[in-house]
Amino acid sequence: MLNFRALFRALRKDSGGNAILLVAMGLPALIGASGLAVDVAQWYMWKNELQYAADQAAIAGAWARTDTTTQDNYVARARQEFTANLSSTSSIASTPAVSLTTISSTAVNAVAVTASATRTLPFSGFVMSRGVTVSVSAAATFAAGQAYTSCILATDPTASGSVTISGTSTLTAGCGIASLSTSASSIVVNGNPDIDAGWVISKGGIDDWFNLNAHTEVHEYLSGLYDPFASLTPPTNTTPRTYSCQPATTTTKASVSETTTIAYKYYMGKNQNDALKNSAVNYSGAKVGTTSTTSETSKTVSNGTVAGSSSSSYDTKTLVEDHGNSSNNVFEVKTTTTATTYSNVVVSSTPAQATVLAGTYSGGFKVSCTTVLNGGVYVIDGGGVDIDGQNDVTGAGVMFVLKNGAYIKINGGSSVTLTAMNTTQLTALGLSSTTAAGLDGMLVFEDRNSSGSNKTNINGNSSTVLNGTLYFPVSTVDFGGTATVTSRCLMIAANKIKIAGTANMSTFCPPGMSTTTNVSGATPGVKLVA
């Protein structure tokens, strides 16, 4: 024992070979750390590949759910995409579990994917005596595509203030405002209007006023917006026409009762003058007098006639017995008396009136009297249709085609009722069924080759009825006042639209109807959320 103790004391004091000893003692830890690092790198590589595959699978399954033709195949579509994105783990990955779920919604709106891969690696397998499983999950929401309609559409592709709403105007129709301009200030609000448009959509930016003040959906920088009338061509009508007013007329009508009395008297004498100096005599051949009455209601009578009665009479004198120069010649005097009674006298006045026919109006026309527009296509070649003052204007089944800078101007004070042509009326003009269907409901169509005008102004009142679409692809429309509808929805589509402070629109469609003209495609939405 004393020898062993001496040996260990000698070894303790000896410093030779310490490094080898320390390395030998730390070698297991060094090898273990290296093996673990290699295995962890493998696990991270599996995790990344599996996660990417699961993400793509969830997105693919969600897209499948947005289409009715593929929505039942979402599982197969997700698994197909999962497999397509595997490389290193293709032989060890499990078949992914694919299911529908709910995320931030009350209805099923997402596809969830879970998957794993298991493999025994040299180091971890030696230590744990089993393989390691790496698991991943992903989820993607889906939403069916929504196509937007709009009753106000600005078509300028780049203008700032393509739609400008100012003052205290009121727009509470809830049928949409849209702009095709990509400008950051595509739709602008100036002032303090009252707006509840339902939705406001634009290819560009939308004034923050809507987010702060209106109960309205706001979708800015939205793709897929378009001009629904861009492919249409306006019809034509080359028949030359002019506008003129017929003079005013006055008509009086009354209930008329006429009583006619016929009486006979007889006189004797050499001649008529001599006989009439004598008193009437009894005559054996005397005729019996008569009385008759006729009545007529709503009979046209002379202007100036008033309720009351009038009478008139006249005599006829006839020789009925001729005895030569005898004083016994007999003369007959027939007296006819007519008494006329007027009642229910009605005086009606027809103002100056123009009955206008469809055709081409060079230089347009200014409405200067009550005007009735017959159905058809009215080509306004330059100038404009100027409806001003207190004159009534009606037109059913009409379309105005504006050329060479022509415009439409409707001022308050007028009573205006205009209704667009329908498919049947357009087909009757010789248009194909496809063309007629595209132009159905088009009340005003500005030719794209027109130079446009800054005079287009719609400043209506409660008596302004506009049934149809007003399409001005070249011009700016100033819209003020109000307008009503009775049979068709009103849509205003123009290059730029200015809605003034006096505008007050609470409806663009008759009761029971809604705007059906789409201004955007139905683009579904998919979003990876987990």
Protein backbone atom coordinates (compact mmCIF):
# COMPACT_ATOMS: atom_id res chain seq x y z
CA MET A 1 0.00 0.00 0.00
CA LEU A 2 2.83 2.33 0.79
CA ASN A 3 4.19 1.69 -2.71
CA PHE A 4 0.80 2.50 -4.37
CA ARG A 5 0.50 5.69 -2.39
CA ALA A 6 3.93 6.75 -3.45
CA LEU A 7 3.01 6.01 -7.10
CA PHE A 8 -0.14 8.13 -7.03
CA ARG A 9 1.68 10.99 -5.34
CA ALA A 10 4.24 10.79 -8.12
CA LEU A 11 1.53 10.75 -10.81
CA ARG A 12 -0.24 13.71 -9.23
CA LYS A 13 2.92 15.72 -9.32
CA ASP A 14 3.69 14.64 -12.92
CA SER A 15 2.20 17.08 -15.57
CA GLY A 16 3.07 15.07 -18.66
CA GLY A 17 0.06 13.76 -20.82
CA ASN A 18 -2.66 15.98 -19.24
CA ALA A 19 -4.02 17.17 -22.60
CA ILE A 20 -4.46 13.64 -23.83
CA LEU A 21 -6.29 12.73 -20.68
CA LEU A 22 -8.63 15.73 -20.88
CA VAL A 23 -9.37 15.03 -24.52
CA ALA A 24 -10.08 11.43 -23.72
CA MET A 25 -12.42 12.42 -20.93
CA GLY A 26 -14.30 15.04 -23.12
CA LEU A 27 -14.40 13.00 -26.30
CA PRO A 28 -17.80 11.38 -25.62
CA ALA A 29 -19.38 14.81 -25.04
CA LEU A 30 -17.77 16.24 -28.18
CA ILE A 31 -18.95 13.34 -30.34
CA GLY A 32 -22.43 13.55 -28.79
CA ALA A 33 -22.72 17.30 -29.45
CA SER A 34 -21.64 16.83 -33.05
CA GLY A 35 -24.12 14.03 -33.59
CA LEU A 36 -26.90 16.02 -31.99
CA ALA A 37 -26.09 19.06 -34.17
CA VAL A 38 -26.28 16.93 -37.32
CA ASP A 39 -29.60 15.44 -36.26
CA VAL A 40 -31.09 18.83 -35.28
CA ALA A 41 -30.09 20.24 -38.66
CA GLN A 42 -31.90 17.33 -40.26
CA TRP A 43 -35.01 17.98 -38.14
CA TYR A 44 -35.05 21.70 -39.10
CA MET A 45 -34.68 20.81 -42.77
CA TRP A 46 -37.63 18.37 -42.49
CA LYS A 47 -39.63 20.96 -40.59
CA ASN A 48 -39.09 23.69 -43.21
CA GLU A 49 -39.90 21.41 -46.13
CA LEU A 50 -42.96 19.95 -44.44
CA GLN A 51 -44.24 23.39 -43.37
CA TYR A 52 -43.92 24.80 -46.89
CA ALA A 53 -45.70 21.76 -48.30
CA ALA A 54 -48.47 22.07 -45.71
CA ASP A 55 -48.87 25.81 -46.41
CA GLN A 56 -49.21 25.18 -50.13
CA ALA A 57 -51.61 22.33 -49.48
CA ALA A 58 -53.85 24.55 -47.32
CA ILE A 59 -53.84 27.29 -49.98
CA ALA A 60 -54.64 24.78 -52.74
CA GLY A 61 -57.49 23.31 -50.74
CA ALA A 62 -58.86 26.79 -50.00
CA TRP A 63 -58.80 27.75 -53.68
CA ALA A 64 -60.67 24.55 -54.48
CA ARG A 65 -63.37 25.59 -52.00
CA THR A 66 -63.96 28.93 -53.78
CA ASP A 67 -65.25 27.23 -56.93
CA THR A 68 -68.47 25.23 -56.93
CA THR A 69 -67.04 22.86 -59.54
CA THR A 70 -64.04 21.89 -57.34
CA GLN A 71 -65.20 22.57 -53.79
CA ASP A 72 -65.83 18.88 -53.04
CA ASN A 73 -62.31 17.91 -54.17
CA TYR A 74 -60.45 20.12 -51.72
CA VAL A 75 -58.86 17.16 -49.86
CA ALA A 76 -57.42 15.57 -53.01
CA ARG A 77 -56.26 18.97 -54.26
CA ALA A 78 -54.51 19.75 -50.95
CA ARG A 79 -52.78 16.37 -50.80
CA GLN A 80 -51.69 16.68 -54.41
CA GLU A 81 -50.05 20.03 -53.68
CA PHE A 82 -48.48 18.68 -50.47
CA THR A 83 -46.81 15.79 -52.31
CA ALA A 84 -45.65 18.03 -55.14
CA ASN A 85 -43.65 20.16 -52.72
CA LEU A 86 -41.77 17.35 -50.97
CA SER A 87 -38.22 16.37 -51.76
CA SER A 88 -36.05 15.15 -48.89
CA THR A 89 -39.01 13.99 -46.82
CA SER A 90 -41.07 12.40 -49.60
CA SER A 91 -40.29 8.90 -48.35
CA ILE A 92 -40.89 9.54 -44.64
CA ALA A 93 -43.81 12.04 -44.63
CA SER A 94 -47.25 10.87 -43.59
CA THR A 95 -50.36 11.45 -45.68
CA PRO A 96 -51.57 14.87 -44.54
CA ALA A 97 -54.86 15.22 -42.70
CA VAL A 98 -57.06 17.79 -44.45
CA SER A 99 -60.23 19.22 -42.89
CA LEU A 100 -62.57 22.20 -42.92
CA THR A 101 -62.57 24.54 -39.97
CA THR A 102 -63.78 27.93 -38.78
CA ILE A 103 -61.47 30.88 -38.24
CA SER A 104 -62.79 34.25 -37.01
CA SER A 105 -66.19 33.48 -38.47
CA THR A 106 -69.52 31.89 -37.64
CA ALA A 107 -69.36 29.69 -40.72
CA VAL A 108 -66.85 27.21 -42.10
CA ASN A 109 -64.30 29.35 -43.95
CA ALA A 110 -60.90 27.62 -43.82
CA VAL A 111 -58.98 24.50 -44.84
CA ALA A 112 -56.63 23.03 -42.18
CA VAL A 113 -53.73 20.68 -42.95
CA THR A 114 -51.61 18.66 -40.51
CA ALA A 115 -48.70 16.36 -41.43
CA SER A 116 -45.64 14.72 -39.95
CA ALA A 117 -42.46 12.86 -40.87
CA THR A 118 -40.73 10.16 -38.76
CA ARG A 119 -37.23 8.70 -39.16
CA THR A 120 -34.54 7.18 -36.96
CA LEU A 121 -31.23 9.03 -37.22
CA PRO A 122 -27.90 7.52 -36.15
CA PHE A 123 -27.17 9.57 -33.03
CA SER A 124 -30.65 10.34 -31.72
CA GLY A 125 -31.75 6.82 -32.55
CA PHE A 126 -28.81 5.39 -30.57
CA VAL A 127 -29.55 7.64 -27.58
CA MET A 128 -33.38 7.36 -27.59
CA SER A 129 -33.68 3.92 -29.18
CA ARG A 130 -36.43 5.28 -31.48
CA GLY A 131 -37.05 7.69 -34.35
CA VAL A 132 -38.00 11.37 -34.07
CA THR A 133 -41.32 12.73 -35.44
CA VAL A 134 -41.55 16.27 -36.83
CA SER A 135 -45.12 17.67 -37.06
CA VAL A 136 -46.49 20.73 -38.91
CA SER A 137 -49.87 22.40 -39.42
CA ALA A 138 -51.28 25.12 -41.68
CA ALA A 139 -54.62 26.80 -42.34
CA ALA A 140 -55.91 29.02 -45.15
CA THR A 141 -59.21 30.90 -45.22
CA PHE A 142 -61.32 31.12 -48.35
CA ALA A 143 -64.05 33.50 -49.47
CA ALA A 144 -66.28 33.27 -52.50
CA GLY A 145 -65.78 35.96 -55.08
CA GLN A 146 -67.95 39.08 -54.87
CA ALA A 147 -68.99 41.03 -57.96
CA TYR A 148 -69.81 44.68 -57.28
CA THR A 149 -72.49 46.77 -58.92
CA SER A 150 -72.64 50.55 -58.81
CA CYS A 151 -75.09 53.32 -59.65
CA ILE A 152 -72.31 55.93 -59.91
CA LEU A 153 -69.24 55.07 -62.01
CA ALA A 154 -66.33 57.28 -63.11
CA THR A 155 -64.37 55.79 -66.02
CA ASP A 156 -61.29 58.06 -66.28
CA PRO A 157 -58.28 55.75 -65.80
CA THR A 158 -55.92 58.18 -64.03
CA ALA A 159 -57.70 61.36 -62.89
CA SER A 160 -57.48 62.71 -59.37
CA GLY A 161 -60.98 63.42 -58.08
CA SER A 162 -62.54 61.18 -60.70
CA VAL A 163 -65.53 61.22 -58.35
CA THR A 164 -65.80 64.43 -56.32
CA ILE A 165 -68.54 64.86 -53.72
CA SER A 166 -68.86 68.30 -52.21
CA GLY A 167 -70.89 70.52 -49.92
CA THR A 168 -73.80 69.02 -48.00
CA SER A 169 -74.99 66.70 -50.73
CA THR A 170 -76.93 63.61 -49.73
CA LEU A 171 -76.38 60.16 -51.23
CA THR A 172 -78.10 57.44 -49.23
CA ALA A 173 -79.11 55.09 -52.01
CA GLY A 174 -76.82 52.24 -50.93
CA CYS A 175 -76.11 51.07 -54.49
CA GLY A 176 -72.39 51.78 -54.72
CA ILE A 177 -69.91 54.40 -55.92
CA ALA A 178 -67.05 53.25 -58.16
CA SER A 179 -64.02 54.75 -59.90
CA LEU A 180 -61.68 53.20 -62.45
CA SER A 181 -58.95 55.76 -61.75
CA THR A 182 -55.68 54.47 -60.32
CA SER A 183 -54.92 57.87 -58.75
CA ALA A 184 -54.16 57.88 -55.02
CA SER A 185 -57.00 60.42 -54.73
CA SER A 186 -59.43 58.73 -57.07
CA ILE A 187 -62.55 59.50 -54.97
CA VAL A 188 -62.53 62.79 -53.08
CA VAL A 189 -64.88 64.37 -50.54
CA ASN A 190 -65.02 68.13 -49.95
CA GLY A 191 -67.34 69.48 -47.29
CA ASN A 192 -69.68 67.52 -45.07
CA PRO A 193 -72.01 65.39 -47.19
CA ASP A 194 -74.34 62.67 -45.96
CA ILE A 195 -73.31 59.44 -47.68
CA ASP A 196 -74.46 55.86 -47.21
CA ALA A 197 -73.55 54.32 -50.55
CA GLY A 198 -73.36 50.73 -49.39
CA TRP A 199 -69.85 50.38 -50.80
CA VAL A 200 -67.20 52.62 -52.35
CA ILE A 201 -64.72 50.88 -54.64
CA SER A 202 -61.80 52.13 -56.69
CA LYS A 203 -58.73 51.04 -58.58
CA GLY A 204 -56.94 53.84 -56.74
CA GLY A 205 -57.13 55.53 -53.35
CA ILE A 206 -60.31 56.63 -51.58
CA ASP A 207 -60.67 59.64 -49.29
CA ASP A 208 -60.28 58.68 -45.60
CA TRP A 209 -63.49 60.63 -45.01
CA PHE A 210 -65.45 57.44 -45.75
CA ASN A 211 -63.67 55.46 -43.05
CA LEU A 212 -64.21 58.23 -40.52
CA ASN A 213 -67.73 59.38 -41.34
CA ALA A 214 -69.72 56.92 -43.43
CA HIS A 215 -71.24 53.52 -42.69
CA THR A 216 -69.92 52.25 -45.99
CA GLU A 217 -67.66 49.44 -47.17
CA VAL A 218 -64.43 50.89 -48.55
CA HIS A 219 -62.38 48.88 -51.04
CA GLU A 220 -59.50 50.85 -52.49
CA TYR A 221 -56.81 49.68 -54.89
CA LEU A 222 -59.20 46.98 -55.99
CA SER A 223 -58.32 45.01 -59.11
CA GLY A 224 -60.87 43.73 -61.60
CA LEU A 225 -62.94 46.93 -61.97
CA TYR A 226 -64.11 47.71 -65.49
CA ASP A 227 -66.43 49.83 -67.65
CA PRO A 228 -69.44 47.57 -68.39
CA PHE A 229 -70.33 49.59 -71.50
CA ALA A 230 -66.85 49.80 -73.05
CA SER A 231 -67.63 47.30 -75.80
CA LEU A 232 -70.93 48.91 -76.86
CA THR A 233 -71.45 51.07 -79.95
CA PRO A 234 -74.32 53.58 -80.04
CA PRO A 235 -76.99 53.14 -82.73
CA THR A 236 -77.73 55.87 -85.25
CA ASN A 237 -80.71 57.49 -86.98
CA THR A 238 -79.86 59.61 -90.03
CA THR A 239 -83.32 61.09 -90.67
CA PRO A 240 -82.94 64.90 -90.38
CA ARG A 241 -85.33 66.57 -87.93
CA THR A 242 -86.07 70.03 -86.56
CA TYR A 243 -87.76 71.18 -83.38
CA SER A 244 -90.74 73.55 -83.32
CA CYS A 245 -93.67 74.39 -81.03
CA GLN A 246 -97.32 74.52 -82.09
CA PRO A 247 -99.37 77.52 -80.82
CA ALA A 248 -101.47 77.27 -77.68
CA THR A 249 -105.22 76.54 -78.00
CA THR A 250 -108.31 77.08 -75.80
CA THR A 251 -111.38 74.81 -75.88
CA THR A 252 -114.71 75.32 -74.12
CA LYS A 253 -117.07 72.42 -73.49
CA ALA A 254 -120.47 72.36 -71.75
CA SER A 255 -123.62 70.35 -71.20
CA VAL A 256 -126.11 71.82 -73.73
CA SER A 257 -129.93 71.50 -73.67
CA GLU A 258 -131.90 72.90 -76.67
CA THR A 259 -135.72 73.25 -76.66
CA THR A 260 -137.28 74.06 -80.04
CA THR A 261 -140.91 75.29 -80.22
CA ILE A 262 -142.78 75.64 -83.55
CA ALA A 263 -146.06 77.63 -83.68
CA TYR A 264 -148.41 78.45 -86.61
CA LYS A 265 -150.71 81.47 -87.22
CA TYR A 266 -152.87 82.31 -90.23
CA TYR A 267 -153.86 85.66 -91.76
CA MET A 268 -156.24 86.73 -94.60
CA GLY A 269 -155.81 89.53 -97.13
CA LYS A 270 -155.09 90.36 -100.75
CA ASN A 271 -151.37 90.00 -100.24
CA GLN A 272 -148.92 89.18 -97.47
CA ASN A 273 -148.45 92.76 -96.29
CA ASP A 274 -152.18 93.39 -96.28
CA ALA A 275 -152.93 90.13 -94.50
CA LEU A 276 -150.36 90.67 -91.73
CA LYS A 277 -152.03 93.98 -90.88
CA ASN A 278 -155.11 92.04 -89.87
CA SER A 279 -155.62 89.83 -86.85
CA ALA A 280 -154.92 86.13 -87.00
CA VAL A 281 -157.84 83.97 -88.06
CA ASN A 282 -158.92 80.42 -87.47
CA TYR A 283 -158.05 78.30 -90.40
CA SER A 284 -159.48 74.90 -91.06
CA GLY A 285 -156.18 73.55 -92.39
CA ALA A 286 -154.07 74.92 -89.54
CA LYS A 287 -151.00 72.92 -88.54
CA VAL A 288 -150.39 71.87 -84.93
CA GLY A 289 -147.40 73.40 -83.19
CA THR A 290 -144.65 71.20 -81.71
CA THR A 291 -142.05 71.33 -78.92
CA SER A 292 -138.87 69.16 -78.84
CA THR A 293 -135.80 69.04 -76.59
CA THR A 294 -132.30 67.66 -77.28
CA SER A 295 -129.41 67.37 -74.78
CA GLU A 296 -125.67 66.76 -75.18
CA THR A 297 -122.93 66.57 -72.57
CA SER A 298 -119.35 67.78 -73.05
CA LYS A 299 -120.18 69.52 -76.29
CA THR A 300 -117.60 71.86 -77.78
CA VAL A 301 -119.07 75.35 -77.75
CA SER A 302 -117.81 78.82 -78.58
CA ASN A 303 -115.03 80.18 -76.42
CA GLY A 304 -116.52 82.72 -74.02
CA THR A 305 -119.70 80.71 -73.40
CA VAL A 306 -120.89 80.88 -69.78
CA ALA A 307 -123.49 78.94 -67.84
CA GLY A 308 -127.05 80.18 -68.38
CA SER A 309 -129.61 80.25 -71.20
CA SER A 310 -130.31 82.07 -74.46
CA SER A 311 -133.14 81.98 -76.99
CA SER A 312 -133.71 82.86 -80.62
CA SER A 313 -136.66 82.80 -83.03
CA TYR A 314 -137.43 83.36 -86.67
CA ASP A 315 -140.53 83.42 -88.86
CA THR A 316 -141.34 82.03 -92.27
CA LYS A 317 -144.33 83.31 -94.21
CA THR A 318 -146.10 81.14 -96.77
CA LEU A 319 -149.22 81.65 -98.99
CA VAL A 320 -151.39 78.58 -98.38
CA GLU A 321 -154.66 79.58 -100.15
CA ASP A 322 -154.60 81.79 -103.24
CA HIS A 323 -157.92 83.27 -104.45
CA GLY A 324 -156.41 85.75 -106.88
CA ASN A 325 -157.06 89.39 -105.99
CA SER A 326 -159.53 88.35 -103.39
CA SER A 327 -159.16 89.56 -99.86
CA ASN A 328 -159.62 85.95 -98.77
CA ASN A 329 -156.11 84.78 -99.55
CA VAL A 330 -154.71 82.88 -96.54
CA PHE A 331 -151.13 83.29 -95.38
CA GLU A 332 -149.30 81.03 -92.87
CA VAL A 333 -146.71 82.39 -90.42
CA LYS A 334 -144.48 79.69 -88.93
CA THR A 335 -142.51 80.84 -85.86
CA THR A 336 -139.57 78.70 -84.69
CA THR A 337 -138.15 79.52 -81.23
CA THR A 338 -135.03 77.84 -79.84
CA ALA A 339 -134.08 78.13 -76.14
CA THR A 340 -130.52 76.93 -75.33
CA THR A 341 -129.32 76.24 -71.78
CA TYR A 342 -125.59 75.84 -70.92
CA SER A 343 -124.31 74.11 -67.77
CA ASN A 344 -121.10 72.48 -66.57
CA VAL A 345 -119.02 74.84 -68.66
CA VAL A 346 -115.36 73.76 -68.74
CA VAL A 347 -112.65 75.82 -70.36
CA SER A 348 -109.39 73.96 -71.12
CA SER A 349 -106.23 75.45 -72.50
CA THR A 350 -103.55 73.51 -74.33
CA PRO A 351 -100.21 75.28 -74.08
CA ALA A 352 -97.84 75.56 -76.94
CA GLN A 353 -96.61 72.04 -77.62
CA ALA A 354 -93.97 70.26 -79.65
CA THR A 355 -94.36 66.66 -80.76
CA VAL A 356 -90.85 65.54 -81.59
CA LEU A 357 -89.81 62.64 -83.81
CA ALA A 358 -86.68 60.51 -83.55
CA GLY A 359 -83.87 61.33 -85.97
CA THR A 360 -80.79 63.56 -86.22
CA TYR A 361 -80.93 67.07 -84.76
CA SER A 362 -77.99 69.08 -86.04
CA GLY A 363 -77.06 71.62 -83.39
CA GLY A 364 -79.47 70.02 -80.91
CA PHE A 365 -82.54 71.84 -79.63
CA LYS A 366 -83.70 73.96 -76.72
CA VAL A 367 -87.02 72.98 -75.19
CA SER A 368 -89.27 76.05 -75.38
CA CYS A 369 -92.71 74.55 -74.80
CA THR A 370 -94.36 71.39 -73.53
CA THR A 371 -92.59 68.67 -75.46
CA VAL A 372 -93.52 65.06 -76.18
CA LEU A 373 -90.75 62.84 -77.54
CA ASN A 374 -91.90 59.90 -79.63
CA GLY A 375 -90.00 56.66 -79.11
CA GLY A 376 -86.73 56.04 -80.95
CA VAL A 377 -83.09 57.11 -81.26
CA TYR A 378 -82.35 60.85 -81.11
CA VAL A 379 -78.92 61.71 -82.51
CA ILE A 380 -77.78 65.10 -81.20
CA ASP A 381 -75.06 66.21 -83.61
CA GLY A 382 -73.38 69.15 -81.88
CA GLY A 383 -75.15 71.59 -79.60
CA GLY A 384 -77.24 69.91 -76.96
CA VAL A 385 -80.61 69.13 -75.49
CA ASP A 386 -81.30 72.07 -73.22
CA ILE A 387 -84.29 71.57 -70.89
CA ASP A 388 -84.76 74.79 -68.99
CA GLY A 389 -87.51 76.83 -67.39
CA GLN A 390 -91.01 75.52 -66.67
CA ASN A 391 -91.64 73.36 -69.73
CA ASP A 392 -92.77 69.75 -69.34
CA VAL A 393 -90.89 67.07 -71.25
CA THR A 394 -91.96 63.44 -71.62
CA GLY A 395 -90.46 60.63 -73.64
CA ALA A 396 -90.97 56.87 -73.39
CA GLY A 397 -88.71 54.40 -75.17
CA VAL A 398 -86.08 56.97 -76.16
CA MET A 399 -82.28 57.08 -76.43
CA PHE A 400 -80.13 60.17 -76.94
CA VAL A 401 -76.87 59.64 -78.83
CA LEU A 402 -74.48 62.58 -78.38
CA LYS A 403 -71.93 63.44 -81.07
CA ASN A 404 -69.45 66.24 -81.80
CA GLY A 405 -69.45 67.77 -78.31
CA ALA A 406 -73.20 67.48 -77.73
CA TYR A 407 -74.50 67.68 -74.16
CA ILE A 408 -77.59 67.19 -72.01
CA LYS A 409 -78.70 69.95 -69.66
CA ILE A 410 -81.64 69.52 -67.26
CA ASN A 411 -82.38 72.43 -64.97
CA GLY A 412 -84.71 72.55 -61.99
CA GLY A 413 -88.20 73.93 -62.58
CA SER A 414 -88.93 71.58 -65.44
CA SER A 415 -91.10 68.50 -65.17
CA VAL A 416 -89.15 65.81 -66.99
CA THR A 417 -90.01 62.14 -67.46
CA LEU A 418 -87.68 60.17 -69.71
CA THR A 419 -87.59 56.38 -70.01
CA ALA A 420 -84.97 54.42 -71.93
CA MET A 421 -85.58 51.93 -74.72
CA ASN A 422 -85.90 48.24 -73.89
CA THR A 423 -84.61 45.21 -75.76
CA THR A 424 -87.85 44.71 -77.70
CA GLN A 425 -87.90 48.31 -78.92
CA LEU A 426 -84.23 48.16 -79.91
CA THR A 427 -84.70 44.89 -81.77
CA ALA A 428 -87.60 46.49 -83.69
CA LEU A 429 -85.06 49.01 -85.06
CA GLY A 430 -83.15 46.16 -86.70
CA LEU A 431 -80.48 45.65 -84.04
CA SER A 432 -79.36 42.11 -83.29
CA SER A 433 -80.64 40.51 -80.12
CA THR A 434 -77.13 40.61 -78.62
CA THR A 435 -76.65 44.31 -79.40
CA ALA A 436 -80.16 45.16 -78.21
CA ALA A 437 -79.59 43.34 -74.93
CA GLY A 438 -76.36 45.30 -74.35
CA LEU A 439 -78.08 48.63 -75.00
CA ASP A 440 -81.19 47.79 -72.99
CA GLY A 441 -81.94 50.64 -70.58
CA MET A 442 -79.46 53.10 -72.15
CA LEU A 443 -81.09 56.55 -71.93
CA VAL A 444 -78.08 58.70 -72.94
CA PHE A 445 -75.06 57.36 -74.86
CA GLU A 446 -72.19 59.75 -75.61
CA ASP A 447 -70.23 58.63 -78.66
CA ARG A 448 -66.61 57.91 -77.69
CA ASN A 449 -65.45 59.88 -80.74
CA SER A 450 -67.17 63.00 -79.43
CA SER A 451 -64.99 65.86 -78.26
CA GLY A 452 -66.99 65.96 -75.03
CA SER A 453 -68.50 68.96 -73.28
CA ASN A 454 -68.31 70.79 -69.98
CA LYS A 455 -72.01 71.72 -70.22
CA THR A 456 -73.55 68.40 -69.20
CA ASN A 457 -75.52 69.25 -66.08
CA ILE A 458 -78.30 67.38 -64.34
CA ASN A 459 -79.87 69.65 -61.78
CA GLY A 460 -83.27 68.07 -61.37
CA ASN A 461 -86.06 68.30 -58.83
CA SER A 462 -88.77 66.04 -57.46
CA SER A 463 -90.50 66.21 -60.86
CA THR A 464 -87.42 64.94 -62.70
CA VAL A 465 -87.86 61.25 -63.57
CA LEU A 466 -84.92 59.56 -65.30
CA ASN A 467 -85.41 55.86 -65.98
CA GLY A 468 -82.22 54.39 -67.44
CA THR A 469 -78.45 54.74 -67.77
CA LEU A 470 -76.67 58.01 -68.52
CA TYR A 471 -73.33 57.16 -70.14
CA PHE A 472 -70.75 59.89 -70.84
CA PRO A 473 -67.38 58.15 -71.46
CA VAL A 474 -65.79 61.44 -72.62
CA SER A 475 -67.42 64.19 -70.56
CA THR A 476 -67.69 65.28 -66.94
CA VAL A 477 -71.19 65.18 -65.47
CA ASP A 478 -72.20 67.75 -62.87
CA PHE A 479 -75.00 66.22 -60.83
CA GLY A 480 -77.05 68.39 -58.49
CA GLY A 481 -80.60 68.61 -57.25
CA THR A 482 -82.45 65.32 -57.32
CA ALA A 483 -84.17 62.85 -59.59
CA THR A 484 -86.67 60.04 -59.15
CA VAL A 485 -87.30 56.73 -60.89
CA THR A 486 -90.50 54.86 -61.67
CA SER A 487 -89.74 51.91 -63.95
CA ARG A 488 -85.97 51.49 -64.26
CA CYS A 489 -82.90 52.05 -62.13
CA LEU A 490 -80.89 55.21 -62.74
CA MET A 491 -77.15 54.81 -63.34
CA ILE A 492 -74.72 57.65 -63.99
CA ALA A 493 -71.50 56.56 -65.71
CA ALA A 494 -69.18 59.29 -66.91
CA ASN A 495 -65.52 60.10 -67.46
CA LYS A 496 -65.64 62.18 -64.28
CA ILE A 497 -68.53 62.89 -61.93
CA LYS A 498 -69.02 65.92 -59.71
CA ILE A 499 -71.80 65.69 -57.15
CA ALA A 500 -72.70 69.17 -55.98
CA GLY A 501 -73.90 70.37 -52.61
CA THR A 502 -77.54 70.50 -53.73
CA ALA A 503 -77.66 66.83 -54.74
CA ASN A 504 -80.14 64.77 -52.76
CA MET A 505 -80.53 61.16 -53.87
CA SER A 506 -82.11 58.59 -51.59
CA THR A 507 -82.88 56.00 -54.25
CA PHE A 508 -81.63 55.06 -57.69
CA CYS A 509 -84.10 52.20 -58.22
CA PRO A 510 -87.89 51.76 -58.04
CA PRO A 511 -89.25 49.71 -55.12
CA GLY A 512 -88.49 46.03 -55.54
CA MET A 513 -85.67 46.59 -58.03
CA SER A 514 -81.90 46.84 -57.62
CA THR A 515 -78.93 47.82 -59.75
CA THR A 516 -77.74 44.76 -61.68
CA THR A 517 -74.93 46.17 -63.83
CA ASN A 518 -71.63 44.74 -62.60
CA VAL A 519 -68.54 46.96 -62.57
CA SER A 520 -66.17 44.30 -61.23
CA GLY A 521 -65.55 40.60 -61.69
CA ALA A 522 -66.18 38.07 -58.97
CA THR A 523 -62.64 37.54 -57.61
CA PRO A 524 -62.46 34.97 -54.80
CA GLY A 525 -60.07 35.45 -51.89
CA VAL A 526 -57.67 33.01 -50.19
CA LYS A 527 -55.37 33.86 -47.28
CA LEU A 528 -52.85 31.76 -45.35
CA VAL A 529 -53.57 32.48 -41.70
CA ALA A 530 -51.72 29.75 -39.75
